[in-house]
PDB file of C-alpha atoms and ligand atoms in Angstrom:
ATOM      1  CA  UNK D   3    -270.770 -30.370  87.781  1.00  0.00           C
ATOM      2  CA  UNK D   4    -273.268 -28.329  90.038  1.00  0.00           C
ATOM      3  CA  UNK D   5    -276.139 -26.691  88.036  1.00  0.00           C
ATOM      4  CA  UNK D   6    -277.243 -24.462  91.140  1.00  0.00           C
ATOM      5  CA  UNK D   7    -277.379 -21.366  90.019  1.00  0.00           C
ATOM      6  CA  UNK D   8    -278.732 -17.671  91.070  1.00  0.00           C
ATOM      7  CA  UNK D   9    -282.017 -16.899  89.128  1.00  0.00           C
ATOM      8  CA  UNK D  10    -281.696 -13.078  90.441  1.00  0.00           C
ATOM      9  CA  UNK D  11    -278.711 -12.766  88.624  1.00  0.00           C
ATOM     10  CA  UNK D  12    -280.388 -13.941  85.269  1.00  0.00           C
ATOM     11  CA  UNK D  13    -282.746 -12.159  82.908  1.00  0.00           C
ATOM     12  CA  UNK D  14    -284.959 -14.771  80.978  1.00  0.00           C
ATOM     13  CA  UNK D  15    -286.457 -13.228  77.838  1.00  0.00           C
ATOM     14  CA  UNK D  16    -289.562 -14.952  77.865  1.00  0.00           C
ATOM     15  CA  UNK D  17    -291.132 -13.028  74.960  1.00  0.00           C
ATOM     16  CA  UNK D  18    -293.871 -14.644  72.937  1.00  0.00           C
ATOM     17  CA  UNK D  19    -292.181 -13.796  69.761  1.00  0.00           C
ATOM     18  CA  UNK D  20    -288.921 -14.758  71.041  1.00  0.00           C
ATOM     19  CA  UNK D  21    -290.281 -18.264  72.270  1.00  0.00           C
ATOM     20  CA  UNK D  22    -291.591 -18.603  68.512  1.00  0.00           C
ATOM     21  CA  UNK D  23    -288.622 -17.882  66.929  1.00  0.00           C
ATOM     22  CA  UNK D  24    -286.511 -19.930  69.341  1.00  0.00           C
ATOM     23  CA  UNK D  25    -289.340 -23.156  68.200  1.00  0.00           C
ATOM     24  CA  UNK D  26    -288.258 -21.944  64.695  1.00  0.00           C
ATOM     25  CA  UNK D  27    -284.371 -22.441  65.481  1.00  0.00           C
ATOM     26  CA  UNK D  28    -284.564 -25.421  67.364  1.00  0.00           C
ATOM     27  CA  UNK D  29    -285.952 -27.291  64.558  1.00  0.00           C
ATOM     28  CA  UNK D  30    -283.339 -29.722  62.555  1.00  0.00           C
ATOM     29  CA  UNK D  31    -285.436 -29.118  59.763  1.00  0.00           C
ATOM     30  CA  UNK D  32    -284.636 -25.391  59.699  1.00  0.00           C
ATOM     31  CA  UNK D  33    -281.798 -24.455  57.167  1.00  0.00           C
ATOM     32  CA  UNK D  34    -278.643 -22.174  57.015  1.00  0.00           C
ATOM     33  CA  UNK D  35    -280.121 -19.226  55.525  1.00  0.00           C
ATOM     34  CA  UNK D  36    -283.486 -18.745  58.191  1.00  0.00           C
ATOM     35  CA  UNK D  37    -280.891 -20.148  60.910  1.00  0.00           C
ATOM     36  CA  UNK D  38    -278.708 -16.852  60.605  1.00  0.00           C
ATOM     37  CA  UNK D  39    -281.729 -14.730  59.884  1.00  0.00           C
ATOM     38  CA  UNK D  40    -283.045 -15.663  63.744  1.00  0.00           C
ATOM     39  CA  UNK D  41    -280.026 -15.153  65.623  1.00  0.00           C
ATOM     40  CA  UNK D  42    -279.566 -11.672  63.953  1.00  0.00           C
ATOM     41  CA  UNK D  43    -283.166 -11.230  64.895  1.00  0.00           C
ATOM     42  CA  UNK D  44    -283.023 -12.496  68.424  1.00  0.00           C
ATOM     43  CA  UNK D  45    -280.092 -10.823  69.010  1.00  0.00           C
ATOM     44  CA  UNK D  46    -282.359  -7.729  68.753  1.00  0.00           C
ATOM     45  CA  UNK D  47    -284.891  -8.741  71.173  1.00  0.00           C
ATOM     46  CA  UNK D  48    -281.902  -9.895  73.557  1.00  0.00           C
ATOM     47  CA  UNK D  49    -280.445  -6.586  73.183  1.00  0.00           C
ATOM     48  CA  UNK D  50    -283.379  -4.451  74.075  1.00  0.00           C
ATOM     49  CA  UNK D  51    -283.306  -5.989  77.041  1.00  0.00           C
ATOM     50  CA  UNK D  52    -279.768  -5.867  78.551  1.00  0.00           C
ATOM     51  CA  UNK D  53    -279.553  -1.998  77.393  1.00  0.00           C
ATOM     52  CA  UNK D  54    -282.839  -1.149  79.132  1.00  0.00           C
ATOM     53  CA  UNK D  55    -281.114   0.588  81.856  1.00  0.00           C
ATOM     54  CA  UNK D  56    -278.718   2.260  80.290  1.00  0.00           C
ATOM     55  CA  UNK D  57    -278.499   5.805  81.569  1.00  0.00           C
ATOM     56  CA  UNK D  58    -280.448   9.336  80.003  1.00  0.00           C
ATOM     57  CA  UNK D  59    -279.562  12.544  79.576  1.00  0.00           C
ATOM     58  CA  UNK D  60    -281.747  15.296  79.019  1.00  0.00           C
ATOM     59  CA  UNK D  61    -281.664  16.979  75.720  1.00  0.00           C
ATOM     60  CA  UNK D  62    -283.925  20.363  74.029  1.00  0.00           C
ATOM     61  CA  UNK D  63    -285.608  19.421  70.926  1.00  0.00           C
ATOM     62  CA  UNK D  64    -287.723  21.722  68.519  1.00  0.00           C
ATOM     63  CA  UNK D  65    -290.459  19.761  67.136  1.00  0.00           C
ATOM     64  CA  UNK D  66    -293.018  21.011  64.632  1.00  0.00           C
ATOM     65  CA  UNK D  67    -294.863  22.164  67.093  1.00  0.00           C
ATOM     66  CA  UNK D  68    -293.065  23.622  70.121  1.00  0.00           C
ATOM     67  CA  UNK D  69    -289.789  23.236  72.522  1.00  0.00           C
ATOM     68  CA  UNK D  70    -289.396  20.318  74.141  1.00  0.00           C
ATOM     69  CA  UNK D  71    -287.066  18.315  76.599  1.00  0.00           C
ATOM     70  CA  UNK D  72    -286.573  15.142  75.128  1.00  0.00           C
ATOM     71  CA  UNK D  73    -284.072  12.275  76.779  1.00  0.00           C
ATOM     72  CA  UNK D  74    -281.218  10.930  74.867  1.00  0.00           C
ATOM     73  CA  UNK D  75    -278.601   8.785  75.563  1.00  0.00           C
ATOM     74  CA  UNK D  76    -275.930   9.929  78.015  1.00  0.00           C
ATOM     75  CA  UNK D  77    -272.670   8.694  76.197  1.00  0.00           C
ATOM     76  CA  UNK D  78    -271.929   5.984  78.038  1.00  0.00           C
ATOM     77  CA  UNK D  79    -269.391   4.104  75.092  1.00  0.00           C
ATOM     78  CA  UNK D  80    -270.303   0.399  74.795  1.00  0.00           C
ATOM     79  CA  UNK D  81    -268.992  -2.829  72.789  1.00  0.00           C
ATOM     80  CA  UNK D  82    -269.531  -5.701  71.235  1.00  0.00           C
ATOM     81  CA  UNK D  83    -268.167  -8.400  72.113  1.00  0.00           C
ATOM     82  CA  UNK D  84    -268.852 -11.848  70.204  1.00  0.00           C
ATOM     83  CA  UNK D  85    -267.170 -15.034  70.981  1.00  0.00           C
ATOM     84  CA  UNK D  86    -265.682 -16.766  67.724  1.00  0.00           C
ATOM     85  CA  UNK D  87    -267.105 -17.994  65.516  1.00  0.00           C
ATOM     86  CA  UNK D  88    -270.911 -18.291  66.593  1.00  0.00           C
ATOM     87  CA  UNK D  89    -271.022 -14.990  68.152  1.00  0.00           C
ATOM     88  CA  UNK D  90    -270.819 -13.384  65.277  1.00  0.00           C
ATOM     89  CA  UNK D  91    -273.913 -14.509  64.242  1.00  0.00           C
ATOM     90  CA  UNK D  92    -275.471 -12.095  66.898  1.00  0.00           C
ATOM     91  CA  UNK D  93    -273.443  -9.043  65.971  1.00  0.00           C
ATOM     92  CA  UNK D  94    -275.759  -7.310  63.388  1.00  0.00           C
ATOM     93  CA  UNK D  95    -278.819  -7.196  65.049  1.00  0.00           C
ATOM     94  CA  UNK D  96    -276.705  -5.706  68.378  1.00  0.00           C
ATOM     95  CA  UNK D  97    -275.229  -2.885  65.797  1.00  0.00           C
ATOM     96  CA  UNK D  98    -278.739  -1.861  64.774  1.00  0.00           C
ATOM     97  CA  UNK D  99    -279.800  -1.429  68.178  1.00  0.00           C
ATOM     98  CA  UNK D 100    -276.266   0.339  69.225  1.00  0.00           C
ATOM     99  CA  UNK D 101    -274.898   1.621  66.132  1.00  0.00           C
ATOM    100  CA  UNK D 102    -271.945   3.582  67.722  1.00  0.00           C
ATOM    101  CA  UNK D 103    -270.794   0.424  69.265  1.00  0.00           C
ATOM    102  CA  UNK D 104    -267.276  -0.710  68.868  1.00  0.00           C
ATOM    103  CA  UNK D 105    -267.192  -4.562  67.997  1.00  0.00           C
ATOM    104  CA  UNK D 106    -263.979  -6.716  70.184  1.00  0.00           C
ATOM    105  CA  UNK D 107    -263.210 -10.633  68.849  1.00  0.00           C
ATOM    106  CA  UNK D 108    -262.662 -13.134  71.181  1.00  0.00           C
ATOM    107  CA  UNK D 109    -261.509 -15.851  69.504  1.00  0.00           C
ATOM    108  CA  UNK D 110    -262.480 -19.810  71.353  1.00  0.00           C
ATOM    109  CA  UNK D 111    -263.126 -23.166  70.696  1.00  0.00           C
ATOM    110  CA  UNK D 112    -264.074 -26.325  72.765  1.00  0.00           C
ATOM    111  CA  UNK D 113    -261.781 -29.203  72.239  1.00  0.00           C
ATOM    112  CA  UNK D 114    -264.253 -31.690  71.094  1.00  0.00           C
ATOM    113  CA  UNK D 115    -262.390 -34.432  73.901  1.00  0.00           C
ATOM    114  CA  UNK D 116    -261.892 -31.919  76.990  1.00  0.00           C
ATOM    115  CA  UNK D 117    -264.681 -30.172  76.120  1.00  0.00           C
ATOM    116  CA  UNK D 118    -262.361 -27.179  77.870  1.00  0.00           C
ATOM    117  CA  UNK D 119    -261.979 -23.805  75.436  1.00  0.00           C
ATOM    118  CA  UNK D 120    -258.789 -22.764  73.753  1.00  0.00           C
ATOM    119  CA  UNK D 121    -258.639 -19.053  73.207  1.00  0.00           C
ATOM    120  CA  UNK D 122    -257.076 -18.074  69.469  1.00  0.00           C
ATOM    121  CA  UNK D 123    -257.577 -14.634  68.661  1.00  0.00           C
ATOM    122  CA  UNK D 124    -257.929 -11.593  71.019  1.00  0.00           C
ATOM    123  CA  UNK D 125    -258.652  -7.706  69.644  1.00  0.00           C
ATOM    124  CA  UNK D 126    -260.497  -5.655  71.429  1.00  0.00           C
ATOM    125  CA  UNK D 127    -261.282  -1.816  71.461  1.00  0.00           C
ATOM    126  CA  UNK D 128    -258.054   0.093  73.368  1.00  0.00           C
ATOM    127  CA  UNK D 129    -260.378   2.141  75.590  1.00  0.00           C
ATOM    128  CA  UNK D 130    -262.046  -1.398  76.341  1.00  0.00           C
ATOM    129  CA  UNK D 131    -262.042  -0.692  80.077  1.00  0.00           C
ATOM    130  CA  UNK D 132    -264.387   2.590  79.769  1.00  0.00           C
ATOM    131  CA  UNK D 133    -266.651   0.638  77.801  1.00  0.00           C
ATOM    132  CA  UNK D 134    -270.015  -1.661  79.115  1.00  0.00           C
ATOM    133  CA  UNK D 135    -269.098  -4.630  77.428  1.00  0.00           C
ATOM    134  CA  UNK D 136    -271.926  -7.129  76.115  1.00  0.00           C
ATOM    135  CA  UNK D 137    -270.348 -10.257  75.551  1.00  0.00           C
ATOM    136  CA  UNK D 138    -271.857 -12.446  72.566  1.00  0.00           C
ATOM    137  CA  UNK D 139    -272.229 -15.920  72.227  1.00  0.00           C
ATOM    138  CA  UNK D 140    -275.719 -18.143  71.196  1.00  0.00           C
ATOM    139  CA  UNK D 141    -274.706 -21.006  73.141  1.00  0.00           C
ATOM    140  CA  UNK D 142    -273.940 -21.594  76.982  1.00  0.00           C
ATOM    141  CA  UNK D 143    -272.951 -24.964  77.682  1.00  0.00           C
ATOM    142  CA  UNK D 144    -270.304 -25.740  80.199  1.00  0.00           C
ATOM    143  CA  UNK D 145    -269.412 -22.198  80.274  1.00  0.00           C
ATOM    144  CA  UNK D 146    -265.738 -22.664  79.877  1.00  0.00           C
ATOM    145  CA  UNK D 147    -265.529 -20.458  77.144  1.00  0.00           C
ATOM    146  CA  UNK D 148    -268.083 -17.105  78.506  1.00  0.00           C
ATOM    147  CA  UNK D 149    -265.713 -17.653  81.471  1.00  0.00           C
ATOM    148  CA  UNK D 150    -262.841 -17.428  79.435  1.00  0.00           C
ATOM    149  CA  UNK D 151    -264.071 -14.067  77.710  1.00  0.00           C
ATOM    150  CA  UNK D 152    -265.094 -12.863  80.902  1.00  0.00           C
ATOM    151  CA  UNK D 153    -261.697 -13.210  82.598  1.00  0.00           C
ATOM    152  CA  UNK D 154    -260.212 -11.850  79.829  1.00  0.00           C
ATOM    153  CA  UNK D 155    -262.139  -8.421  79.985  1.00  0.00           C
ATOM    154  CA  UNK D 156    -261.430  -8.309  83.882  1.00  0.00           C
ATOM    155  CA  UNK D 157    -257.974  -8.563  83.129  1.00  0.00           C
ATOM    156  CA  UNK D 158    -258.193  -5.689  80.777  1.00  0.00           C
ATOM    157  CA  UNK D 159    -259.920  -3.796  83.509  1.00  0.00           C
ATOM    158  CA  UNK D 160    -263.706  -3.788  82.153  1.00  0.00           C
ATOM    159  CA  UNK D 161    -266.136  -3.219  85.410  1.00  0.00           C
ATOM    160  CA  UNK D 162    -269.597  -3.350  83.164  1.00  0.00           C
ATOM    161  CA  UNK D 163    -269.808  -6.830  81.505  1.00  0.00           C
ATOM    162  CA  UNK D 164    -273.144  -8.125  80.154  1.00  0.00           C
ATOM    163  CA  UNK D 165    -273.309 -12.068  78.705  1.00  0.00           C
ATOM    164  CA  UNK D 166    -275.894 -12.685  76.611  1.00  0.00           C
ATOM    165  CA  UNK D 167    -276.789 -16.342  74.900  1.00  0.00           C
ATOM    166  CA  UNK D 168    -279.683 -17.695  72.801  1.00  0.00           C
ATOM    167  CA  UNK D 169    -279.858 -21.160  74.751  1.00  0.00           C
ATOM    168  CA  UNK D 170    -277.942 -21.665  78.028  1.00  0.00           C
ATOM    169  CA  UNK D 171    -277.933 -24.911  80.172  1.00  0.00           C
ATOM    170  CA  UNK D 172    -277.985 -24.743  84.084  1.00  0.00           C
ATOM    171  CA  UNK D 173    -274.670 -26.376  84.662  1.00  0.00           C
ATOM    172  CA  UNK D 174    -273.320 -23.157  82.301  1.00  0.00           C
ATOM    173  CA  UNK D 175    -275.369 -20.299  84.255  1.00  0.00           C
ATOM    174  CA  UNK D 176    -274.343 -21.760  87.535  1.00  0.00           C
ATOM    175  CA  UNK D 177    -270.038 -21.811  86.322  1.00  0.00           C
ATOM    176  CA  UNK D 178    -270.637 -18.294  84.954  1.00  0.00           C
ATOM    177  CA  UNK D 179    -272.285 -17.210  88.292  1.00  0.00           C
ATOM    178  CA  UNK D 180    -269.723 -18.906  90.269  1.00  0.00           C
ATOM    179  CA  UNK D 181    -266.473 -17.726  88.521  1.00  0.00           C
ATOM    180  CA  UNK D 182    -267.651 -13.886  88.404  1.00  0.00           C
ATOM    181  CA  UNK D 183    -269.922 -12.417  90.659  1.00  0.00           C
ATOM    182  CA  UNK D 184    -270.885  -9.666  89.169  1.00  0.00           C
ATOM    183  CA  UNK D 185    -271.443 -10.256  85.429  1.00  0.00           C
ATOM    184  CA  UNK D 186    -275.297  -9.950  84.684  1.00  0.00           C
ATOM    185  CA  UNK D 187    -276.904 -13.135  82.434  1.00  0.00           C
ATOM    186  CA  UNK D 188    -279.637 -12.381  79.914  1.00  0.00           C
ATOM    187  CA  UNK D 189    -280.984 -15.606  77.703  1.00  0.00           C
ATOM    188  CA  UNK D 190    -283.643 -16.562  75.624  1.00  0.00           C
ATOM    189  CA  UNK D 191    -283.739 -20.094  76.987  1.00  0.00           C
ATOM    190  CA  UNK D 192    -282.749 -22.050  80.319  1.00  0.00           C
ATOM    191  CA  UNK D 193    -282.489 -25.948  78.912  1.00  0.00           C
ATOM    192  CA  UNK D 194    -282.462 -29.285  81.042  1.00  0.00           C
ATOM    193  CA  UNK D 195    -278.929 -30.398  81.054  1.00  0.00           C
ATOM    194  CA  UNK D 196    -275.984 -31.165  79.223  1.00  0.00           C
ATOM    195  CA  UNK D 197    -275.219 -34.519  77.657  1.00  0.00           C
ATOM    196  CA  UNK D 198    -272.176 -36.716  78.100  1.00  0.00           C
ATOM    197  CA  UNK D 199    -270.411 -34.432  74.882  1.00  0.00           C
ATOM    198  CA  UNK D 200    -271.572 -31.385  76.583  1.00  0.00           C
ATOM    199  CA  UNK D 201    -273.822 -30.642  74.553  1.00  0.00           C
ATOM    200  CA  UNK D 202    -277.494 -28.556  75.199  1.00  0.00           C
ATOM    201  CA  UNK D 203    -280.341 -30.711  75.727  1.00  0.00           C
ATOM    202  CA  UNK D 204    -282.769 -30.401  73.811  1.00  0.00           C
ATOM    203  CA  UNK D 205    -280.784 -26.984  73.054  1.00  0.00           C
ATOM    204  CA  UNK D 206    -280.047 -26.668  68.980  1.00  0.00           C
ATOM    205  CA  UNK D 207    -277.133 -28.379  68.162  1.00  0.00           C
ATOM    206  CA  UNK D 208    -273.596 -26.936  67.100  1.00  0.00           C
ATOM    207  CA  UNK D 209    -274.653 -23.101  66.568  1.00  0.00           C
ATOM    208  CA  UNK D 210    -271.675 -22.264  64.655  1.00  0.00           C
ATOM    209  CA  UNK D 211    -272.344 -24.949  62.546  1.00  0.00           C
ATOM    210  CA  UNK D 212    -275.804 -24.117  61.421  1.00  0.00           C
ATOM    211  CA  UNK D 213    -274.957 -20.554  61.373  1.00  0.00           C
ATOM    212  CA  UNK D 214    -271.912 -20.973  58.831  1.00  0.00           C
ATOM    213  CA  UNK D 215    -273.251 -24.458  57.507  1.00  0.00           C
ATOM    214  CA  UNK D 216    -270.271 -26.160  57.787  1.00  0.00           C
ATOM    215  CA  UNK D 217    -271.649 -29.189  58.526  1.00  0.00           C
TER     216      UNK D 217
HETATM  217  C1  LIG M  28    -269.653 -23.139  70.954  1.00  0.00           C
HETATM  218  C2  LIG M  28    -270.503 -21.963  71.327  1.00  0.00           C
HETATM  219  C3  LIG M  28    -269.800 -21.438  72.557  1.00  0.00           C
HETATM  220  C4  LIG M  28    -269.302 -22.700  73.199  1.00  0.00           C
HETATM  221  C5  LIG M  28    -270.223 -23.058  74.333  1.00  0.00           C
HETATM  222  O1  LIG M  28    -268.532 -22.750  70.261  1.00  0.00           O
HETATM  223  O2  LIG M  28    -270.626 -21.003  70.306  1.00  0.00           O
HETATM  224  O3  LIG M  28    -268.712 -20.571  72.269  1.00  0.00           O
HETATM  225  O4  LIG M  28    -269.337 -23.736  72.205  1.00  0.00           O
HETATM  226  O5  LIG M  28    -269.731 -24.142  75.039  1.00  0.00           O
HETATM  227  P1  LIG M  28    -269.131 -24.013  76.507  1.00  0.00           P
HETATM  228  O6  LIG M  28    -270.102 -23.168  77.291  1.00  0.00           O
HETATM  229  O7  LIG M  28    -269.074 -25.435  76.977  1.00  0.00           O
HETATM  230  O8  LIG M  28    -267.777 -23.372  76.417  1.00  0.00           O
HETATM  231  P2  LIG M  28    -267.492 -23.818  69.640  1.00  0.00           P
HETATM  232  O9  LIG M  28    -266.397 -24.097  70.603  1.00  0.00           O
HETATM  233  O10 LIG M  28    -268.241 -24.991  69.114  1.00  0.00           O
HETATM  234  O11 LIG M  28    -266.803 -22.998  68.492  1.00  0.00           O
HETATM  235  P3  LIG M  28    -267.430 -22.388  67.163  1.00  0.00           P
HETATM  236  O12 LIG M  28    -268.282 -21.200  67.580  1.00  0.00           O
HETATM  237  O13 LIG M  28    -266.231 -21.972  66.401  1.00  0.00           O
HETATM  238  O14 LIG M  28    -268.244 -23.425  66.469  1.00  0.00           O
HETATM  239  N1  LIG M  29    -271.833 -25.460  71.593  1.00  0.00           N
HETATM  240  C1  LIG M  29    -272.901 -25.492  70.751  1.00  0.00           C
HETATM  241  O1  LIG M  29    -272.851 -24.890  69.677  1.00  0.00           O
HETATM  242  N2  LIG M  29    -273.982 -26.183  71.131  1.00  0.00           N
HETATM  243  C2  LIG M  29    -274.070 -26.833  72.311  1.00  0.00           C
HETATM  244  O2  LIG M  29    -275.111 -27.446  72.599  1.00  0.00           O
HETATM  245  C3  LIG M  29    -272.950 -26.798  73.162  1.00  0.00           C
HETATM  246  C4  LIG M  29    -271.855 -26.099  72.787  1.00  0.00           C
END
């Protein structure tokens, strides 16, 4: 598996306080209940960043004091998008940043053997293809499944799509970057490898699991 990959095409969001939470995370010794807690809270600081150039409008505002211009938004409709189950650890702390979002499910899972994703469960927003889509998922690994999600928005005719992960390994950035060219990369993390189960090293072990502590 080739773990070249374009760092142009990938945001790292090197924060301090997103490094110290990611320590936090990391940790085996760190339970359920903070687990959660830091995904909702670095899917915050993710989220800043992959909205940061979303477009303005001008728009009057009276303050206390005077008139003003002021910029606000420009409309542009957005969703949600996590990847099953461990995306939705991520989805609260996107909806306080974009509260008007729409939320889509993608529903995948690795087979534990192939190590290749199986979608389940597809509902997305029916104006999906007007919407910039950020795609939600803590883990990149092989990438089979944000390639899966991905494919499935093209096919639904989605131009804007925005992946972002907690902890991705190279070999995952590099299949992401090679299925779709255009789909921008934003992570809090760029790991050494995978292991022989495809798993992130030193990454954080099974995110769904420690997110929904079913293990
Ligand atoms: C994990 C993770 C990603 C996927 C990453 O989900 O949340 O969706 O694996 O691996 P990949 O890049 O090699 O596809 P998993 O399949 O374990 O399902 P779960 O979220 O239900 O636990
Ligand atoms: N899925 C996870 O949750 N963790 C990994 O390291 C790889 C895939």
């Amino acid at each position: 598996m080739s773990c070249v990959y374009d760092p142009s095409r990938v945001t790292l969001i090197d924060h301090p306080l997103v490094q110290h939470k990611l320590a936090i995370m990391r940790s085996v010794d760190t339970g359920t209940k903070q687990f959660r807690e830091l995904v909702r809270e670095l899917a915050l600081f993710e989220g800043y960043e992959a909205t940061r150039d979303f477009p303005l409008e001008d728009v009057a505002v009276t303050t206390p004091i005077s008139e003003t211009v002021c910029r606000r938004l420009s409309g542009r409709k957005v969703a949600i998008i996590p990847i099953l189950r461990a995306g939705l650890g991520m989805v609260d702390g996107m909806l306080e940043l974009v509260p008007s979002a729409r939320v889509g499910h993608l529903g995948m899972y690795r087979d534990e053997v192939t190590h290749e994703p199986h979608e389940y469960y597809a509902k997305v927003p029916a104006d999906i293809e007007q919407r910039i889509c950020l795609v939600v998922d803590p883990m990149l690994a092989t990438g089979g499944s944000s390639i899966d999600a991905i494919k499935y928005l093209r096919r639904q005719g989605v131009q804007d799509i925005r992946l972002l992960v907690l902890v991705a390994a190279p070999e995952g950035l590099a299949a992401v970057e090679q299925s779709d060219p255009q789909v921008r990369i934003f992570t809090c993390a760029i790991d050494e490898r995978l292991n022989e189960d495809a798993y992130i090293v030193p990454g954080l072990g099974d995110a769904g699991d420690r997110i929904f502590g079913t293990k």
